[in-house]
Short mmCIF file of C-alpha atoms in Angstrom, two decimals:
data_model
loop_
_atom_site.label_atom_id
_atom_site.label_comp_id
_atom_site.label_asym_id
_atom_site.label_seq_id
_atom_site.Cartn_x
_atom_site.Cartn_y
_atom_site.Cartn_z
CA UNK A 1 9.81 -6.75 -4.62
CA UNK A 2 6.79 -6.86 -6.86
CA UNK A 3 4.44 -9.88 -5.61
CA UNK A 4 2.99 -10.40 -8.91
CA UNK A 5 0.68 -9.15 -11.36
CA UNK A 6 -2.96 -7.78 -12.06
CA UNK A 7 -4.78 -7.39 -14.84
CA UNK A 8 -6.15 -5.34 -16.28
CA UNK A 9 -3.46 -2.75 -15.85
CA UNK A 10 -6.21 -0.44 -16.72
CA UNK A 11 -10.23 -0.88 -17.19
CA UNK A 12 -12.81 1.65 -18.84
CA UNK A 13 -16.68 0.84 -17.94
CA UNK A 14 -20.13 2.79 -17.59
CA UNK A 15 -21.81 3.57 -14.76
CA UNK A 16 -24.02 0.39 -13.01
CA UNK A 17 -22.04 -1.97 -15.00
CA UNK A 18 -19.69 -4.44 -13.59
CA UNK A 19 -16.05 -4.43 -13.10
CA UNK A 20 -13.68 -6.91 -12.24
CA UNK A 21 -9.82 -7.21 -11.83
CA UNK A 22 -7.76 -10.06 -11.17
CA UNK A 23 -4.37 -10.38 -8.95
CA UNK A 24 -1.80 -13.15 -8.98
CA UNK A 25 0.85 -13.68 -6.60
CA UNK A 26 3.85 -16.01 -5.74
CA UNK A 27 4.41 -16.90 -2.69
CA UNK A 28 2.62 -19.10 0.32
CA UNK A 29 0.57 -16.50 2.20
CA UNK A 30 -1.84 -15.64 5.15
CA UNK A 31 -3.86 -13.57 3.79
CA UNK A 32 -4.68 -11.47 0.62
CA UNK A 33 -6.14 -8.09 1.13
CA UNK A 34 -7.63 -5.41 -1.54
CA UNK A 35 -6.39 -1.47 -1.21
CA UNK A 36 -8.26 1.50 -3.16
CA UNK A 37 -6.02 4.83 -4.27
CA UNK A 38 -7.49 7.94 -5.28
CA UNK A 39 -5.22 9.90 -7.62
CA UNK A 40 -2.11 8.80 -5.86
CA UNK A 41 -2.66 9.69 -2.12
CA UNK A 42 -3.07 7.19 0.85
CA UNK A 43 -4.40 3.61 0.36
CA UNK A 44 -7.47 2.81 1.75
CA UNK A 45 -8.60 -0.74 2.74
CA UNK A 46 -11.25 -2.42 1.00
CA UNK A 47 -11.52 -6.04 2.34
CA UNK A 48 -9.08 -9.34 3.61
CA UNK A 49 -10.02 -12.94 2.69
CA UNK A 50 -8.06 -15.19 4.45
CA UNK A 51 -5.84 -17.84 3.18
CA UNK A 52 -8.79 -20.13 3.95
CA UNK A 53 -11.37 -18.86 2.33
CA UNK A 54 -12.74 -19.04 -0.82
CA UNK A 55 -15.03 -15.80 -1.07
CA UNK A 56 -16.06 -13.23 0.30
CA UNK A 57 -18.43 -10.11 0.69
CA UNK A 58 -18.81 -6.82 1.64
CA UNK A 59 -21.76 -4.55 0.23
CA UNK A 60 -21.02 -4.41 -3.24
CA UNK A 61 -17.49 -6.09 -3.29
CA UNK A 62 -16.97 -9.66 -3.76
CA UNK A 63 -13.36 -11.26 -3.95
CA UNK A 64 -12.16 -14.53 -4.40
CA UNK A 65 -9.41 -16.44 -3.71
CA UNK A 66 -7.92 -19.54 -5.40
CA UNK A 67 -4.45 -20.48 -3.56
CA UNK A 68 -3.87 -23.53 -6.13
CA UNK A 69 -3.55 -21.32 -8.84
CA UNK A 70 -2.32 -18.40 -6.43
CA UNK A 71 -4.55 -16.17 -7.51
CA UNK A 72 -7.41 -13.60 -6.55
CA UNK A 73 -10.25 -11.21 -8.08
CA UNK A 74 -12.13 -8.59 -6.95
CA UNK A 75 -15.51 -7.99 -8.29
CA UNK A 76 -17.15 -4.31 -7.76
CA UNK A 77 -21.04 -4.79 -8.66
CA UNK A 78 -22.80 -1.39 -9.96
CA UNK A 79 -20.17 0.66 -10.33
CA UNK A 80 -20.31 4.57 -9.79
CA UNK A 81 -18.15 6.99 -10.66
CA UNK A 82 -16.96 7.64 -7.51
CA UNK A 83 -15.12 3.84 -7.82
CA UNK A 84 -12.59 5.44 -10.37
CA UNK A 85 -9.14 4.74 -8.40
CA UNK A 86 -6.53 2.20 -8.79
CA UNK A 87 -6.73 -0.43 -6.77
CA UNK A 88 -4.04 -2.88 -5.38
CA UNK A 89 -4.27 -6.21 -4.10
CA UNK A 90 -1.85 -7.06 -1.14
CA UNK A 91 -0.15 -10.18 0.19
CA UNK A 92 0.27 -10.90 3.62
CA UNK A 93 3.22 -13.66 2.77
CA UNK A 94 3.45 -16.76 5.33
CA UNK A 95 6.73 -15.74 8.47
CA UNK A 96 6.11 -12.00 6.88
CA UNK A 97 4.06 -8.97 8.44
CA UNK A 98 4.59 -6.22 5.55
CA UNK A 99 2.30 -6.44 2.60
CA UNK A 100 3.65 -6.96 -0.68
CA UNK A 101 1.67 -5.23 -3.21
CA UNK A 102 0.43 -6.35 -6.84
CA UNK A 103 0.64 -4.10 -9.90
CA UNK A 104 -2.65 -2.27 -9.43
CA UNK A 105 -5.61 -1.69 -12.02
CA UNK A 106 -6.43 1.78 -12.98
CA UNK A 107 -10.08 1.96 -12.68
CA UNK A 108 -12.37 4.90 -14.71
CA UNK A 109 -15.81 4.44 -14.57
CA UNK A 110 -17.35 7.19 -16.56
CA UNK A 111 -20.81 8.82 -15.95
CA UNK B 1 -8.91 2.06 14.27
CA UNK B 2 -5.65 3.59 13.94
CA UNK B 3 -5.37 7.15 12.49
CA UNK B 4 -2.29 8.54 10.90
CA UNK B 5 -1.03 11.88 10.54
CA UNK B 6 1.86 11.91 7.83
CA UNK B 7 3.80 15.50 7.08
CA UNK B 8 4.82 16.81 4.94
CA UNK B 9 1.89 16.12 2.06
CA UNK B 10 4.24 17.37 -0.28
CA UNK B 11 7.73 19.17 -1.12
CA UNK B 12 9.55 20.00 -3.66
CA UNK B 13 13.38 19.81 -2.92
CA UNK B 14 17.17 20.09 -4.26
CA UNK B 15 19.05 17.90 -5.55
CA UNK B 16 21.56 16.89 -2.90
CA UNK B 17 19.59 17.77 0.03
CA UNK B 18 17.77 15.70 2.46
CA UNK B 19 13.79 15.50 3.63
CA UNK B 20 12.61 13.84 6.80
CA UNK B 21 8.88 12.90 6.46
CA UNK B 22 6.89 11.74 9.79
CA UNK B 23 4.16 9.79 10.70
CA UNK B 24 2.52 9.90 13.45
CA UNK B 25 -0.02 7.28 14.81
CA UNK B 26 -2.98 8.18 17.25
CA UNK B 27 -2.62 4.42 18.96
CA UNK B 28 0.65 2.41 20.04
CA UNK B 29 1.49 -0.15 17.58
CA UNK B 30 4.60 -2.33 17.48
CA UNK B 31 5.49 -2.26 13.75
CA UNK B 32 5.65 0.49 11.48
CA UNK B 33 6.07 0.36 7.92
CA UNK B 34 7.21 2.70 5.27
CA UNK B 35 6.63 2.08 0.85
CA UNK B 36 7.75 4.00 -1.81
CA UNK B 37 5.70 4.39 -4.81
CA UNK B 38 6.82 5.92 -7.68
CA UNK B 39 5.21 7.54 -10.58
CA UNK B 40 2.65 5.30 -12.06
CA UNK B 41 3.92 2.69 -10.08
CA UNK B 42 3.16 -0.09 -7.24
CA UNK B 43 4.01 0.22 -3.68
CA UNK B 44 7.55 -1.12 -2.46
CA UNK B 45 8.55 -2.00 0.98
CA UNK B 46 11.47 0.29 1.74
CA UNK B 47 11.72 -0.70 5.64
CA UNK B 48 10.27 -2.22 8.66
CA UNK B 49 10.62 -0.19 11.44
CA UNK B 50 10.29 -1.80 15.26
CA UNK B 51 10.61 0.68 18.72
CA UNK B 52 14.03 0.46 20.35
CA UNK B 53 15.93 -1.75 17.53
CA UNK B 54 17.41 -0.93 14.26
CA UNK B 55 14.93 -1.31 11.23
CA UNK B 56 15.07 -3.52 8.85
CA UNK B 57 15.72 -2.84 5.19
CA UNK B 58 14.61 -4.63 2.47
CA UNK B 59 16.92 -5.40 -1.01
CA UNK B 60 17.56 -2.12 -2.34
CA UNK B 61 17.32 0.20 0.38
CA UNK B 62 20.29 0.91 2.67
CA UNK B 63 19.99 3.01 6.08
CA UNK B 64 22.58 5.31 4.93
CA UNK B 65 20.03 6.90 2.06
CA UNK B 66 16.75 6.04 4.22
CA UNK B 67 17.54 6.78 7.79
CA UNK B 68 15.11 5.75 9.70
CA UNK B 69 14.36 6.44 13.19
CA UNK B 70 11.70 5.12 15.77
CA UNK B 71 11.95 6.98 18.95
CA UNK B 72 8.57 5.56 20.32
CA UNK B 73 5.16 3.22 19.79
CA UNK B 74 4.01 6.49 18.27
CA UNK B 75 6.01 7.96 16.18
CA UNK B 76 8.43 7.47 13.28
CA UNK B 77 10.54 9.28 10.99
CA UNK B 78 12.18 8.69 7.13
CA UNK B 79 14.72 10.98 5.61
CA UNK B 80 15.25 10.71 2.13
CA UNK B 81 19.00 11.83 2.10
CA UNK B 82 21.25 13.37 -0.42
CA UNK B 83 18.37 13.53 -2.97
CA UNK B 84 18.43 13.03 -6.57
CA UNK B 85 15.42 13.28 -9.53
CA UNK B 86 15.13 9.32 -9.35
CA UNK B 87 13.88 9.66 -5.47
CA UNK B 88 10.79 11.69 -6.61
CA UNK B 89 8.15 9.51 -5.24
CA UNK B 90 5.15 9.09 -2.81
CA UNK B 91 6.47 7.69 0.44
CA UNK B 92 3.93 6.00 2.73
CA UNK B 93 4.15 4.90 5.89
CA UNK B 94 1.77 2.25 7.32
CA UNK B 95 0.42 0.51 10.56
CA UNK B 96 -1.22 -2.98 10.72
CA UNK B 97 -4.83 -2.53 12.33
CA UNK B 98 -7.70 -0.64 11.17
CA UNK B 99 -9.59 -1.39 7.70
CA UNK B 100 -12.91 -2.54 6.55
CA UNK B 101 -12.62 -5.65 8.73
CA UNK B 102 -10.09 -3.99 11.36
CA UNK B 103 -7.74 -6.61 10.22
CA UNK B 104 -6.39 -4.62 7.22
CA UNK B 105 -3.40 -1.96 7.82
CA UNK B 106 -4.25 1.61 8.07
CA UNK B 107 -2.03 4.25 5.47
CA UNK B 108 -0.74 7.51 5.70
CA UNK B 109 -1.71 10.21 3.48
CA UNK B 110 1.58 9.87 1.89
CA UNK B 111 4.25 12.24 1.04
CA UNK B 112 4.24 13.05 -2.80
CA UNK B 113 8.40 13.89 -3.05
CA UNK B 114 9.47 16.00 -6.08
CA UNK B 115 13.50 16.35 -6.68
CA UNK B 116 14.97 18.78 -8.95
#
């Protein structure tokens, strides 16, 4: 079953400018993860923050995670038109080793 | 990291007819998992699929439409029996390991399923 929501379902920006999407979820969890898709082939991971965490980085991703309000966002800095995708956030629910997956944002960053 | 080799890419198929898609995984890994995505859609868990035990389904998928087998830590197979135009989908199968931080799971290619 759907784990919850993100939003945007889909976001339009320029190159170099910012985007971010957000991910909510329902359940108790070990970890959240972030997937990329490119025009509907295999998923390909981006980055996991841990139930105990609070942020994270890597190069020009930062994600957060809030587990009071259940929720996440991933923040892609200087975007480039090869970003355009859809990405997916992932739970990793607590007693469960298959991900359950978020909506997905539809990301088009144009030149 | 793991690497996975999923075939077919993609088919186009009968109605009523059946499809078997493998996956095959370069390292021996315990669980093996297989989604469904359809068009414009999220991923959905069909099955969990362990070596040398039956796998398990989740709500919504029976083993008598998604046969699944698991002969080895290597290898697994899903048939998509007795096809209709509502099982046109990408089916992806997955293996925990790999990933930006090796802690991620590692995805097929996927198999993009057209039924007519």
């Amino acid at each position: 079953s759907q784990q919850g929501e993100e939003d945007p379902q889909a976001l339009s920006i320029q190159e170099g400018e910012n985007a971010t999407m957000n991910c909510s979820y329902k359940t108790s969890i070990n970890n959240l993860q972030w997937y990329r898709q490119n025009s509907g082939r295999g998923l390909v991971h981006l980055i996991l923050i841990r139930s105990n965490e609070r942020e994270k980085h890597s190069g020009r991703l930062r994600v957060t995670l809030d587990t009071s309000k259940k929720s996440s966002s991933l923040l892609i800095t200087a975007s480039r038109a090869a970003d355009t995708a859809s990405y997916f956030c992932a739970t990793m629910d607590t007693g469960r080793r298959a991900l359950t997956f978020g909506s997905g944002t539809r990301l088009q960053v144009q030149p | 990291s793991a690497v996975i080799s999923q075939k077919p890419s993609r088919d186009i198929c009968q109605r009523g007819t059946s499809l078997t898609i493998q996956c095959q995984v370069d390292s021996q890994v315990t669980m093996m998992f297989w989604y469904r995505q359809q068009p414009g859609q999220s991923l959905t868990l069909i099955a969990t699929a362990n070596q040398g035990s039956e796998a398990t389904y989740e709500s919504g998928f029976v083993i008598d439409k998604f046969p699944i087998s698991r002969p080895n830590l290597t290898f697994s197979t899903l048939t998509v029996s007795n096809m209709s135009p509502e099982d046109s989908s990408i089916y992806l199968c997955s293996v925990e390991g790999g990933g930006a931080s090796n802690y991620g799971y590692t995805f097929g290619s996927g198999t993009r399923l057209t039924v007519v």
